[in-house]
Structure formats: structure tokens, C-alpha cells
Amino acid sequence: MYAIDDQIIDRARVGDDYLQPLLAAVHCSPHHRPRCLCSASETGGVDMYVARISGRYVLKRMPGTGPHHASVCASYTQPMELTGLAPLLGTAIREQPSTGLTRLALGFPMARSTGRAAAQADTGGIEAPGEVDVSKLSLRALLHFLWDEAEFVRWVPAMSGRRSWPAIRRYVLMAAETKTTKTRDLSELLWVPEPFTVAAKADIAARRTAAFARLVGTGKHRKLMLALGEVKDIAPARFGRHKLLIKHAPDCPFMIEPDTFTHLRHAFATELALRQALPDSKLIVLLTFGVTAAGVAVADRIALMNVSTDWIPFESVFEHTMITGLIGHGRRFTKSLRYNQPATSPLASLVLTDTDPPTACFLVTATTTGPPPQPDPNLPLRQWIWNTSVNAMPSIPPTTRHTSRTDLDRAPSPRHNAEEAPHSTPTKEAPSWPTHRTHPTDDSMKNSCATTSASTTT
């Protein structure tokens, strides 16, 4: 439910033919704030704003208000202190509700001098976390930001079978539409491959060539673009090079220079090993690249991210086990991403949104530095901690929030509809799962959570 221009709007009952003119009027009057009425604790509702994306007007949450929405609301986000996003807000990422745009400060070049040595793979803070500039986005941080904005960090049971490459591509491009850099709009810099079909192979190649045409040149400075896709293979090529193949673009290899490949193997050794160890997972790449005068695409910087078969990011076998189990048992959660932060930072892995209050789940190891962060004390939040260096996975807090049919219908963001992903993924048997012997009351669950945290923290 929303309060828009003194009207109470039930999004499930109001069509676009009525809602779009109403949102257009609000968009022209930025001082009039729509309000989300999802949370009873927020008197008068939570302020939102209207942005125009792909020719449509869309309700968006105001910066920093995500945790104030009800956890079943599509606008809910976990407290920023639990993710790597917090240090970047207001510096590398500046949201401007008055215009609907978000300005990004990139920490990597989008042009390269032709005489300069081959660039290193983007480390995203892995090799030298102390040298990461929190006022700018690394390439890995930009990949995390796009995934976050496309809402592929969020999971509810109603999303099962709805995600495929056409949906991923569409919402990543939509996420880029309202983002700008110092010199150009992000959408002008980003290329995401179209779903490939043999019948349309020639047409797809022609559109790709047209998109890359502005990069071809013989001048001193070579322009670069961004490419995002799922890695199909990184294989040896002739004359000491390697080539990166992206799914849905089999006829467009990205050449990798020897120095770049060496740094890639070092900086993203964990991501490469996880992809090898977990055959049902996927590997997402974001790279900057240029095109030679002969039309050859050459990678400049590269960042990688592991995702599950349902496109949820993960960082370890332990996290993959937890995420797969949660999905198999019909749980609801929001995944946290690191952005520029190193693996040793004690950030939340995810937040369970089907417990009351939500539960922040932490996976810590012997190399984790410091205790888990403490979010705003005014925001109710429980903690569950698994020390993967010492213990097997403890019991997951059970569901305590019983969602209505309306909640499930609105649970996938209004932008993420079933029609966007016609190819369903096969249903898999849920893995074995540590559970409580009996369904606890609210009081017993509080004690259980406290016991879990204490028993798994060294």
C-alpha cells in the first residue's frame, strides 16, 4: 500500500493506465513524496521518490530508508552497516532523488594510452585492502552495485524458476539506466550480451559490432567499455595469450594479455577455484575492454563473482551450502555484498527476512578481523553466527513471520515478473539441513539464537 498525492493506492489492485499518470505528476513535483505504508512502526509511512526508467515511472526507496520498511516489503534492505556498501554511500555513490540519478565515482580508467603496459586484473581490494580508495568504486564494487540494484541479491520462494539470462540482462541494463559517471552515462559504457540463438546469429553480431564501433581507433588514447556476462571458459590462445569466452557471445572472445592473466589468477584464485569445485554454480565477469584497429576485443581489467544456480552471489563453499539450503527449504533472505571490502572484514553474509525481527547471519573464520558490526540500535535485528573454522553449521532460526498470500504476490519486486524468465530451472532436492527439534515459541527462539551465537564464536 502506498500514499500518493493524498490517495491510498493498493498496487495489486491498480493498473498502470491509472498509476502511471499519477506517478508522472509526482515526478514533476519532487517536493511531493509518495509514502510506503508497509511498516506500522513508521508513522505516516516511509518516504519514497519517483524515477523514470525505460520510459516508465517507478517508485523507489529514498537513500538510507531500506531498513525502515517491513522485511516483507519489496523496498526492504538490510542495514548498510552489515554490507560493504556503507563506506561508499555519499562518496563513490551519490543518489540524487531530485533528479532520479545516481552519480558514480569509478576507481579504474575508461581509456588507455596505446603505449602503456598491459593493465592488471582488478583486485577489488583483495591484494592490498589497505590501499582501497573508499571514495571510488573498484571494478568488483561496480559489479556488486549493479547486482544489488538489479535486486538479484533478494530471494523469496515465489522467485523459484523465474531467473534466466534474459531476465538478468534486462534488469542489469535497467539498473544502469539511471547511473552516471564523471563523463558519460553508465548505460552508454555497458555492454551485456543478448540471448544467443543460431537463427539470429548474424543480426546479433551486427548489433554488437555497431556497439563496439566507437572503440575502434588508431589514436594515442584508446577508449574502453564495460562488458558483463557469464563466463563460459578462460582458455589458452595462440602466441602466449588467453581468451575469455562469455556465454551468449560464442563468436566474441576477449583476448587476455599474459600479465593480465597472471594477476587475474592471483587476485581471483578463490572465485576460480569455487567455480571448478561447484559445477552447478556460475561465474560472472565484469571487465573493461578495448577494440584494436583490426576489430579484436582485448580485456583491460577483469573482476569475477560467483553466483549459485539461482544467481545469488556467494563467497565460499560454506556460504553456498547455506544459500542452497535456504532456497530448498523455502526461506526468504537478502544477500550482502562486499564491494571494496576485503574477505577478512566481518560483514553479514545475508539477512533472513522471514524471522521477526530479521536475523543477520554471519560466517566467520580464523582470519576474520574484529567482531560483527553493530547496526542502528533502533532497528530490531538478531544475530546468528557460524564459525566455519571450528563448527559444523548450527541450527538456522526457524520462520516466525507468516506471510499472507498478498505478501507472496508482491514479494518479487514489481519489476521482476514471471514473464521475464520463461525458462524454469529444474526443482532440486533440498540438502540435509540442521533444524530445531520442535517449533519454538518467540521466547525459545530468542534463547536459541543467543545460544547459537555464543556456541559458534571463539
CSV table of C-alpha atoms in Angstrom, one decimal:
chain,number,residue,atom,x,y,z
A,1,MET,CA,0.0,0.0,0.0
A,2,TYR,CA,1.2,3.5,-0.9
A,3,ALA,CA,0.1,7.0,-0.1
A,4,ILE,CA,0.4,9.0,-3.3
A,5,ASP,CA,-0.9,12.6,-3.7
A,6,ASP,CA,-3.3,12.1,-0.7
A,7,GLN,CA,-4.6,8.8,-2.2
A,8,ILE,CA,-4.2,5.3,-0.8
A,9,ILE,CA,-3.0,3.1,-3.6
A,10,ASP,CA,-3.1,-0.7,-3.5
A,11,ARG,CA,-0.5,-1.7,-6.1
A,12,ALA,CA,-2.0,-5.1,-6.5
A,13,ARG,CA,-5.4,-3.6,-7.5
A,14,VAL,CA,-4.4,-0.6,-9.5
A,15,GLY,CA,-3.3,-0.9,-13.2
A,16,ASP,CA,-0.6,1.1,-15.0
A,17,ASP,CA,-3.2,3.1,-17.0
A,18,TYR,CA,-4.2,4.8,-13.7
A,19,LEU,CA,-0.9,4.7,-11.8
A,20,GLN,CA,1.5,5.9,-14.5
A,21,PRO,CA,-0.2,9.4,-14.9
A,22,LEU,CA,-0.3,9.7,-11.1
A,23,LEU,CA,3.4,8.9,-10.8
A,24,ALA,CA,4.2,11.2,-13.7
A,25,ALA,CA,2.6,14.1,-11.8
A,26,VAL,CA,4.6,13.3,-8.7
A,27,HIS,CA,7.8,13.1,-10.7
A,28,CYS,CA,7.2,16.6,-11.9
A,29,SER,CA,6.8,17.8,-8.3
A,30,PRO,CA,9.8,16.4,-6.4
A,31,HIS,CA,8.7,18.1,-3.2
A,32,HIS,CA,5.7,15.8,-3.0
A,33,ARG,CA,6.9,12.5,-1.6
A,34,PRO,CA,5.0,9.2,-2.1
A,35,ARG,CA,5.0,7.1,1.1
A,36,CYS,CA,5.1,3.3,1.5
A,37,LEU,CA,2.6,2.1,4.2
A,38,CYS,CA,4.3,-1.3,4.8
A,39,SER,CA,5.5,-0.6,8.3
A,40,ALA,CA,3.2,0.0,11.2
A,41,SER,CA,6.1,1.4,13.3
A,42,GLU,CA,6.7,4.2,10.8
A,43,THR,CA,4.1,6.9,11.5
A,44,GLY,CA,2.8,8.2,8.2
A,45,GLY,CA,4.8,5.7,6.1
A,46,VAL,CA,8.3,5.7,4.7
A,47,ASP,CA,9.2,8.4,2.2
A,48,MET,CA,9.9,7.3,-1.4
A,49,TYR,CA,10.5,9.0,-4.8
A,50,VAL,CA,9.6,8.5,-8.4
A,51,ALA,CA,12.2,7.7,-11.1
A,52,ARG,CA,11.7,7.3,-14.8
A,53,ILE,CA,13.3,4.1,-16.1
A,54,SER,CA,12.8,2.8,-19.7
A,55,GLY,CA,10.0,5.2,-20.3
A,56,ARG,CA,8.1,4.1,-17.2
A,57,TYR,CA,7.7,5.8,-13.8
A,58,VAL,CA,8.8,3.7,-10.9
A,59,LEU,CA,8.6,4.1,-7.2
A,60,LYS,CA,12.0,3.9,-5.5
A,61,ARG,CA,13.0,4.0,-1.8
A,62,MET,CA,14.8,7.1,-0.5
A,63,PRO,CA,18.5,6.7,0.2
A,64,GLY,CA,19.1,5.1,3.6
A,65,THR,CA,15.5,4.1,4.3
A,66,GLY,CA,15.6,0.4,3.3
A,67,PRO,CA,15.8,-0.9,6.8
A,68,HIS,CA,12.8,1.1,7.9
A,69,HIS,CA,10.5,-0.8,5.5
A,70,ALA,CA,8.8,-4.0,6.7
A,71,SER,CA,11.0,-7.0,5.9
A,72,VAL,CA,8.3,-8.5,3.6
A,73,CYS,CA,8.2,-5.2,1.6
A,74,ALA,CA,9.9,-5.1,-1.8
A,75,SER,CA,11.7,-1.9,-0.7
A,76,TYR,CA,13.3,-3.5,2.4
A,77,THR,CA,17.1,-3.7,2.5
A,78,GLN,CA,19.4,-4.8,5.3
A,79,PRO,CA,21.2,-2.1,7.3
A,80,MET,CA,24.0,-0.8,5.2
A,81,GLU,CA,26.5,-1.3,8.1
A,82,LEU,CA,26.2,-5.1,7.5
A,83,THR,CA,27.4,-4.8,3.9
A,84,GLY,CA,30.4,-3.2,2.1
A,85,LEU,CA,28.1,-0.5,0.7
A,86,ALA,CA,28.1,1.8,3.8
A,87,PRO,CA,31.6,3.4,3.3
A,88,LEU,CA,30.7,4.2,-0.4
A,89,LEU,CA,27.4,6.0,0.1
A,90,GLY,CA,27.8,9.7,-0.2
A,91,THR,CA,31.3,9.4,-1.7
A,92,ALA,CA,31.6,6.9,-4.5
A,93,ILE,CA,27.8,6.5,-4.8
A,94,ARG,CA,25.7,9.6,-4.6
A,95,GLU,CA,22.0,9.3,-5.0
A,96,GLN,CA,20.0,12.3,-6.1
A,97,PRO,CA,16.3,11.8,-5.6
A,98,SER,CA,15.5,15.2,-7.0
A,99,THR,CA,16.7,14.1,-10.4
A,100,GLY,CA,16.4,10.3,-10.0
A,101,LEU,CA,20.0,9.8,-11.0
A,102,THR,CA,22.9,8.2,-9.1
A,103,ARG,CA,26.4,9.5,-9.7
A,104,LEU,CA,29.3,7.0,-9.5
A,105,ALA,CA,32.9,7.7,-9.0
A,106,LEU,CA,34.9,5.0,-10.8
A,107,GLY,CA,38.3,3.9,-9.4
A,108,PHE,CA,39.5,2.5,-12.7
A,109,PRO,CA,40.2,4.1,-16.1
A,110,MET,CA,37.8,4.0,-19.1
A,111,ALA,CA,40.6,5.0,-21.5
A,112,ARG,CA,44.1,3.6,-22.1
A,113,SER,CA,47.2,5.0,-23.7
A,114,THR,CA,48.3,2.7,-26.5
A,115,GLY,CA,51.9,2.7,-25.4
A,116,ARG,CA,51.1,1.8,-21.8
A,117,ALA,CA,51.9,-1.6,-20.4
A,118,ALA,CA,49.1,-4.2,-20.1
A,119,ALA,CA,46.7,-3.4,-17.2
A,120,GLN,CA,46.4,-5.7,-14.1
A,121,ALA,CA,43.2,-7.6,-13.3
A,122,ASP,CA,41.1,-5.6,-10.9
A,123,THR,CA,41.7,-6.7,-7.4
A,124,GLY,CA,38.7,-5.2,-5.8
A,125,GLY,CA,40.6,-4.8,-2.5
A,126,ILE,CA,41.8,-8.4,-2.4
A,127,GLU,CA,45.6,-7.9,-2.9
A,128,ALA,CA,46.0,-4.6,-0.9
A,129,PRO,CA,42.8,-3.8,1.0
A,130,GLY,CA,44.5,-1.0,2.9
A,131,GLU,CA,45.1,0.8,-0.4
A,132,VAL,CA,41.4,0.7,-1.5
A,133,ASP,CA,40.0,4.2,-2.1
A,134,VAL,CA,36.6,4.2,-0.4
A,135,SER,CA,35.7,7.4,-2.4
A,136,LYS,CA,35.7,5.3,-5.6
A,137,LEU,CA,34.3,2.1,-6.9
A,138,SER,CA,36.6,-0.7,-7.9
A,139,LEU,CA,35.6,-2.9,-10.8
A,140,ARG,CA,34.4,-5.6,-8.4
A,141,ALA,CA,32.4,-3.0,-6.4
A,142,LEU,CA,30.7,-1.8,-9.5
A,143,LEU,CA,29.7,-5.4,-10.4
A,144,HIS,CA,28.3,-5.8,-6.8
A,145,PHE,CA,26.4,-2.5,-7.1
A,146,LEU,CA,24.8,-3.5,-10.4
A,147,TRP,CA,23.8,-6.9,-9.0
A,148,ASP,CA,22.4,-5.1,-5.9
A,149,GLU,CA,20.5,-2.6,-7.9
A,150,ALA,CA,19.0,-5.3,-10.2
A,151,GLU,CA,17.8,-7.0,-6.9
A,152,PHE,CA,19.4,-10.3,-7.7
A,153,VAL,CA,20.6,-10.4,-4.0
A,154,ARG,CA,17.0,-10.9,-2.9
A,155,TRP,CA,15.2,-14.2,-2.6
A,156,VAL,CA,11.7,-15.3,-1.8
A,157,PRO,CA,10.1,-18.7,-2.8
A,158,ALA,CA,7.9,-17.0,-5.5
A,159,MET,CA,11.1,-16.3,-7.5
A,160,SER,CA,11.9,-20.0,-8.0
A,161,GLY,CA,12.3,-20.8,-11.7
A,162,ARG,CA,11.9,-17.2,-12.8
A,163,ARG,CA,15.6,-16.3,-13.3
A,164,SER,CA,17.3,-16.8,-16.7
A,165,TRP,CA,19.8,-14.9,-18.7
A,166,PRO,CA,17.1,-12.7,-20.5
A,167,ALA,CA,15.9,-11.6,-17.1
A,168,ILE,CA,19.4,-11.0,-15.8
A,169,ARG,CA,20.3,-8.9,-18.8
A,170,ARG,CA,17.1,-6.8,-18.7
A,171,TYR,CA,17.3,-5.8,-15.1
A,172,VAL,CA,21.1,-5.2,-15.1
A,173,LEU,CA,20.6,-2.8,-18.0
A,174,MET,CA,17.7,-1.2,-16.2
A,175,ALA,CA,19.8,-0.8,-13.1
A,176,ALA,CA,22.4,1.0,-15.3
A,177,GLU,CA,20.0,3.4,-16.9
A,178,THR,CA,19.8,6.0,-14.0
A,179,LYS,CA,23.5,5.8,-13.2
A,180,THR,CA,26.1,8.3,-14.4
A,181,THR,CA,29.8,8.6,-14.3
A,182,LYS,CA,32.0,11.7,-14.4
A,183,THR,CA,31.9,11.8,-18.2
A,184,ARG,CA,29.2,9.6,-19.5
A,185,ASP,CA,26.0,7.7,-18.6
A,186,LEU,CA,26.8,4.1,-17.4
A,187,SER,CA,24.3,2.7,-19.9
A,188,GLU,CA,26.4,4.0,-22.7
A,189,LEU,CA,29.5,2.3,-21.3
A,190,LEU,CA,28.0,-1.1,-20.5
A,191,TRP,CA,27.5,-4.0,-22.9
A,192,VAL,CA,25.6,-7.1,-21.9
A,193,PRO,CA,25.2,-9.9,-24.5
A,194,GLU,CA,21.8,-10.6,-26.0
A,195,PRO,CA,20.4,-14.1,-25.5
A,196,PHE,CA,22.0,-16.1,-28.3
A,197,THR,CA,20.1,-18.0,-31.0
A,198,VAL,CA,21.6,-19.6,-34.1
A,199,ALA,CA,18.8,-18.1,-36.2
A,200,ALA,CA,19.6,-14.6,-35.1
A,201,LYS,CA,23.4,-15.0,-35.0
A,202,ALA,CA,24.2,-12.6,-37.9
A,203,ASP,CA,21.8,-9.9,-36.6
A,204,ILE,CA,23.2,-10.2,-33.0
A,205,ALA,CA,26.8,-9.9,-34.3
A,206,ALA,CA,25.9,-6.8,-36.4
A,207,ARG,CA,24.4,-5.1,-33.3
A,208,ARG,CA,27.5,-6.0,-31.3
A,209,THR,CA,29.8,-4.7,-33.9
A,210,ALA,CA,27.9,-1.4,-34.0
A,211,ALA,CA,28.1,-1.1,-30.2
A,212,PHE,CA,31.9,-1.7,-30.3
A,213,ALA,CA,32.5,0.6,-33.4
A,214,ARG,CA,33.2,3.7,-31.3
A,215,LEU,CA,36.1,1.9,-29.6
A,216,VAL,CA,38.0,1.3,-32.8
A,217,GLY,CA,40.7,3.8,-33.4
A,218,THR,CA,44.3,4.4,-34.1
A,219,GLY,CA,44.9,7.5,-31.9
A,220,LYS,CA,47.1,7.7,-28.8
A,221,HIS,CA,44.3,7.1,-26.4
A,222,ARG,CA,42.1,4.0,-26.7
A,223,LYS,CA,38.5,4.2,-25.3
A,224,LEU,CA,37.3,1.4,-23.2
A,225,MET,CA,33.8,-0.1,-22.5
A,226,LEU,CA,32.4,-2.4,-19.8
A,227,ALA,CA,31.2,-5.9,-20.5
A,228,LEU,CA,29.2,-8.1,-18.1
A,229,GLY,CA,28.3,-11.7,-18.7
A,230,GLU,CA,28.6,-15.3,-17.5
A,231,VAL,CA,32.0,-16.9,-18.1
A,232,LYS,CA,31.9,-19.9,-20.3
A,233,ASP,CA,35.6,-20.5,-20.3
A,234,ILE,CA,39.1,-19.0,-19.9
A,235,ALA,CA,41.3,-21.0,-22.3
A,236,PRO,CA,44.8,-20.7,-23.8
A,237,ALA,CA,45.0,-19.0,-27.1
A,238,ARG,CA,47.9,-18.8,-29.5
A,239,PHE,CA,51.2,-16.9,-29.0
A,240,GLY,CA,51.1,-16.9,-25.2
A,241,ARG,CA,47.7,-15.2,-24.7
A,242,HIS,CA,44.4,-16.5,-23.2
A,243,LYS,CA,40.9,-15.8,-24.3
A,244,LEU,CA,37.8,-15.3,-22.2
A,245,LEU,CA,34.6,-16.7,-23.6
A,246,ILE,CA,31.2,-15.3,-22.4
A,247,LYS,CA,28.0,-17.3,-22.7
A,248,HIS,CA,25.6,-16.0,-25.4
A,249,ALA,CA,28.6,-14.4,-27.2
A,250,PRO,CA,30.5,-17.5,-28.5
A,251,ASP,CA,31.8,-15.6,-31.5
A,252,CYS,CA,33.3,-12.7,-29.5
A,253,PRO,CA,36.4,-13.9,-27.5
A,254,PHE,CA,38.1,-11.3,-25.3
A,255,MET,CA,41.8,-11.6,-25.5
A,256,ILE,CA,43.8,-11.5,-22.2
A,257,GLU,CA,47.5,-10.5,-22.2
A,258,PRO,CA,49.9,-12.7,-20.2
A,259,ASP,CA,50.4,-10.1,-17.4
A,260,THR,CA,46.7,-9.6,-17.0
A,261,PHE,CA,46.1,-13.3,-16.8
A,262,THR,CA,48.8,-13.8,-14.2
A,263,HIS,CA,47.2,-11.1,-12.0
A,264,LEU,CA,43.7,-12.5,-12.6
A,265,ARG,CA,44.7,-16.0,-11.4
A,266,HIS,CA,46.2,-14.4,-8.3
A,267,ALA,CA,43.6,-11.9,-7.4
A,268,PHE,CA,40.6,-14.1,-8.1
A,269,ALA,CA,42.1,-17.5,-7.2
A,270,THR,CA,39.2,-18.2,-4.8
A,271,GLU,CA,36.5,-17.4,-7.4
A,272,LEU,CA,38.1,-19.6,-10.0
A,273,ALA,CA,38.5,-22.5,-7.5
A,274,LEU,CA,34.9,-22.3,-6.4
A,275,ARG,CA,33.7,-22.4,-10.0
A,276,GLN,CA,35.8,-25.6,-10.5
A,277,ALA,CA,34.6,-27.2,-7.2
A,278,LEU,CA,30.9,-26.4,-7.7
A,279,PRO,CA,29.8,-27.4,-11.2
A,280,ASP,CA,26.2,-26.2,-10.7
A,281,SER,CA,27.4,-22.7,-9.9
A,282,LYS,CA,28.1,-19.8,-12.3
A,283,LEU,CA,30.9,-17.3,-12.7
A,284,ILE,CA,30.0,-13.7,-13.5
A,285,VAL,CA,32.6,-11.3,-15.1
A,286,LEU,CA,32.7,-7.6,-15.4
A,287,LEU,CA,35.6,-6.3,-17.5
A,288,THR,CA,36.8,-3.2,-19.2
A,289,PHE,CA,38.0,-3.8,-22.8
A,290,GLY,CA,39.1,-2.0,-25.9
A,291,VAL,CA,39.0,-2.9,-29.6
A,292,THR,CA,42.0,-2.9,-31.8
A,293,ALA,CA,42.1,-1.3,-35.3
A,294,ALA,CA,41.7,-4.9,-36.6
A,295,GLY,CA,38.5,-5.3,-34.6
A,296,VAL,CA,39.9,-7.6,-31.8
A,297,ALA,CA,38.4,-7.2,-28.3
A,298,VAL,CA,41.2,-7.0,-25.7
A,299,ALA,CA,40.4,-7.2,-21.9
A,300,ASP,CA,42.0,-4.4,-19.8
A,301,ARG,CA,40.8,-5.1,-16.3
A,302,ILE,CA,38.7,-8.1,-15.0
A,303,ALA,CA,36.6,-8.8,-11.9
A,304,LEU,CA,34.8,-12.0,-11.1
A,305,MET,CA,31.9,-13.0,-8.8
A,306,ASN,CA,30.5,-16.5,-8.0
A,307,VAL,CA,26.7,-17.0,-8.1
A,308,SER,CA,24.5,-20.0,-7.4
A,309,THR,CA,22.3,-21.7,-9.9
A,310,ASP,CA,19.6,-19.2,-8.8
A,311,TRP,CA,22.1,-16.3,-9.5
A,312,ILE,CA,22.6,-15.5,-5.8
A,313,PRO,CA,26.2,-14.4,-5.1
A,314,PHE,CA,28.4,-16.4,-2.7
A,315,GLU,CA,32.0,-16.4,-1.4
A,316,SER,CA,32.7,-19.9,-0.1
A,317,VAL,CA,31.5,-23.5,-0.1
A,318,PHE,CA,30.0,-22.8,3.3
A,319,GLU,CA,28.0,-19.9,2.1
A,320,HIS,CA,26.9,-21.8,-1.0
A,321,THR,CA,25.7,-24.7,1.3
A,322,MET,CA,23.7,-22.2,3.4
A,323,ILE,CA,22.2,-20.4,0.5
A,324,THR,CA,21.2,-23.6,-1.3
A,325,GLY,CA,19.7,-25.0,1.8
A,326,LEU,CA,17.7,-21.8,2.5
A,327,ILE,CA,16.3,-21.8,-1.1
A,328,GLY,CA,15.5,-25.5,-0.9
A,329,HIS,CA,13.5,-25.0,2.3
A,330,GLY,CA,11.5,-22.0,1.0
A,331,ARG,CA,13.2,-19.3,3.1
A,332,ARG,CA,13.3,-15.6,2.4
A,333,PHE,CA,16.5,-13.6,2.6
A,334,THR,CA,18.6,-10.7,1.3
A,335,LYS,CA,22.3,-11.4,0.4
A,336,SER,CA,25.0,-8.9,1.5
A,337,LEU,CA,27.9,-8.0,-0.8
A,338,ARG,CA,31.4,-6.8,0.0
A,339,TYR,CA,32.0,-4.1,-2.7
A,340,ASN,CA,35.5,-2.8,-1.8
A,341,GLN,CA,35.8,-4.6,1.5
A,342,PRO,CA,38.3,-7.5,1.9
A,343,ALA,CA,37.4,-11.0,2.8
A,344,THR,CA,38.7,-10.5,6.4
A,345,SER,CA,36.0,-7.8,7.2
A,346,PRO,CA,33.3,-9.2,9.4
A,347,LEU,CA,30.3,-8.4,7.2
A,348,ALA,CA,26.9,-10.2,7.3
A,349,SER,CA,26.6,-13.0,4.8
A,350,LEU,CA,22.8,-12.4,4.5
A,351,VAL,CA,19.8,-11.3,6.4
A,352,LEU,CA,16.8,-13.7,6.9
A,353,THR,CA,13.6,-11.6,6.3
A,354,ASP,CA,11.2,-14.3,7.4
A,355,THR,CA,12.0,-14.1,11.1
A,356,ASP,CA,10.6,-11.4,13.4
A,357,PRO,CA,12.8,-9.4,13.8
A,358,PRO,CA,15.0,-10.1,10.8
A,359,THR,CA,18.2,-12.2,11.5
A,360,ALA,CA,21.7,-11.2,10.3
A,361,CYS,CA,23.7,-14.3,9.5
A,362,PHE,CA,27.5,-14.1,9.9
A,363,LEU,CA,30.0,-16.6,8.6
A,364,VAL,CA,33.4,-16.0,10.4
A,365,THR,CA,36.7,-17.8,10.0
A,366,ALA,CA,40.1,-17.7,11.8
A,367,THR,CA,41.1,-14.8,9.5
A,368,THR,CA,38.1,-12.6,10.3
A,369,THR,CA,39.2,-9.4,11.9
A,370,GLY,CA,37.1,-8.0,14.7
A,371,PRO,CA,33.5,-8.7,15.9
A,372,PRO,CA,30.4,-8.4,13.7
A,373,PRO,CA,29.3,-4.7,13.1
A,374,GLN,CA,26.6,-3.3,15.2
A,375,PRO,CA,23.8,-1.6,13.2
A,376,ASP,CA,21.5,1.1,14.4
A,377,PRO,CA,20.2,0.1,17.9
A,378,ASN,CA,16.8,1.5,16.9
A,379,LEU,CA,16.5,-1.2,14.2
A,380,PRO,CA,15.5,-4.6,15.6
A,381,LEU,CA,17.8,-7.2,14.4
A,382,ARG,CA,19.0,-10.6,15.7
A,383,GLN,CA,22.4,-12.2,15.0
A,384,TRP,CA,23.3,-15.8,14.0
A,385,ILE,CA,27.0,-16.7,13.8
A,386,TRP,CA,28.7,-19.7,12.3
A,387,ASN,CA,32.4,-20.0,12.9
A,388,THR,CA,33.3,-22.2,9.8
A,389,SER,CA,36.8,-22.8,11.1
A,390,VAL,CA,35.5,-24.6,14.2
A,391,ASN,CA,32.0,-25.9,13.9
A,392,ALA,CA,29.5,-27.5,11.6
A,393,MET,CA,26.6,-25.3,10.6
A,394,PRO,CA,24.4,-24.7,13.6
A,395,SER,CA,20.6,-24.6,13.6
A,396,ILE,CA,19.1,-21.9,11.4
A,397,PRO,CA,16.5,-19.8,13.2
A,398,PRO,CA,13.1,-21.0,12.0
A,399,THR,CA,10.5,-18.9,10.2
A,400,THR,CA,8.4,-16.8,12.6
A,401,ARG,CA,6.8,-14.4,10.1
A,402,HIS,CA,3.8,-15.9,8.4
A,403,THR,CA,3.3,-14.1,5.2
A,404,SER,CA,-0.1,-13.7,3.6
A,405,ARG,CA,-1.0,-14.5,0.0
A,406,THR,CA,-0.7,-10.8,-0.7
A,407,ASP,CA,2.8,-10.7,0.6
A,408,LEU,CA,3.8,-13.6,-1.6
A,409,ASP,CA,2.3,-11.9,-4.6
A,410,ARG,CA,4.1,-8.7,-4.1
A,411,ALA,CA,7.3,-10.3,-2.8
A,412,PRO,CA,9.2,-10.4,-6.1
A,413,SER,CA,9.8,-6.7,-6.9
A,414,PRO,CA,7.1,-5.3,-9.2
A,415,ARG,CA,9.9,-5.1,-11.8
A,416,HIS,CA,10.6,-8.9,-11.6
A,417,ASN,CA,7.7,-10.7,-13.2
A,418,ALA,CA,7.4,-14.3,-14.3
A,419,GLU,CA,7.2,-13.3,-18.0
A,420,GLU,CA,10.8,-12.1,-17.9
A,421,ALA,CA,12.2,-15.6,-17.3
A,422,PRO,CA,10.2,-18.2,-19.3
A,423,HIS,CA,12.8,-20.9,-18.8
A,424,SER,CA,12.3,-22.5,-15.5
A,425,THR,CA,15.2,-24.1,-13.6
A,426,PRO,CA,14.5,-27.7,-12.5
A,427,THR,CA,13.4,-28.2,-9.0
A,428,LYS,CA,16.2,-29.8,-6.9
A,429,GLU,CA,16.0,-31.7,-3.7
A,430,ALA,CA,16.9,-29.6,-0.7
A,431,PRO,CA,20.2,-30.6,1.0
A,432,SER,CA,20.3,-32.0,4.5
A,433,TRP,CA,19.6,-29.2,6.9
A,434,PRO,CA,20.2,-28.6,10.7
A,435,THR,CA,16.8,-27.9,12.2
A,436,HIS,CA,15.3,-27.4,15.6
A,437,ARG,CA,13.6,-30.5,17.1
A,438,THR,CA,10.4,-28.6,17.8
A,439,HIS,CA,8.9,-25.4,16.5
A,440,PRO,CA,9.8,-22.9,19.2
A,441,THR,CA,7.8,-20.0,20.6
A,442,ASP,CA,9.2,-16.5,20.2
A,443,ASP,CA,10.9,-16.7,23.6
A,444,SER,CA,12.5,-20.0,22.9
A,445,MET,CA,13.8,-18.8,19.6
A,446,LYS,CA,15.4,-15.8,21.2
A,447,ASN,CA,17.2,-18.2,23.6
A,448,SER,CA,18.2,-20.5,20.7
A,449,CYS,CA,19.6,-17.6,18.7
A,450,ALA,CA,21.6,-16.4,21.6
A,451,THR,CA,22.9,-19.9,22.3
A,452,THR,CA,23.8,-20.4,18.6
A,453,SER,CA,25.8,-17.1,18.6
A,454,ALA,CA,27.7,-17.9,21.8
A,455,SER,CA,28.4,-21.5,20.8
A,456,THR,CA,29.9,-20.6,17.5
A,457,THR,CA,32.0,-17.6,18.4
A,458,THR,CA,35.6,-18.3,19.5
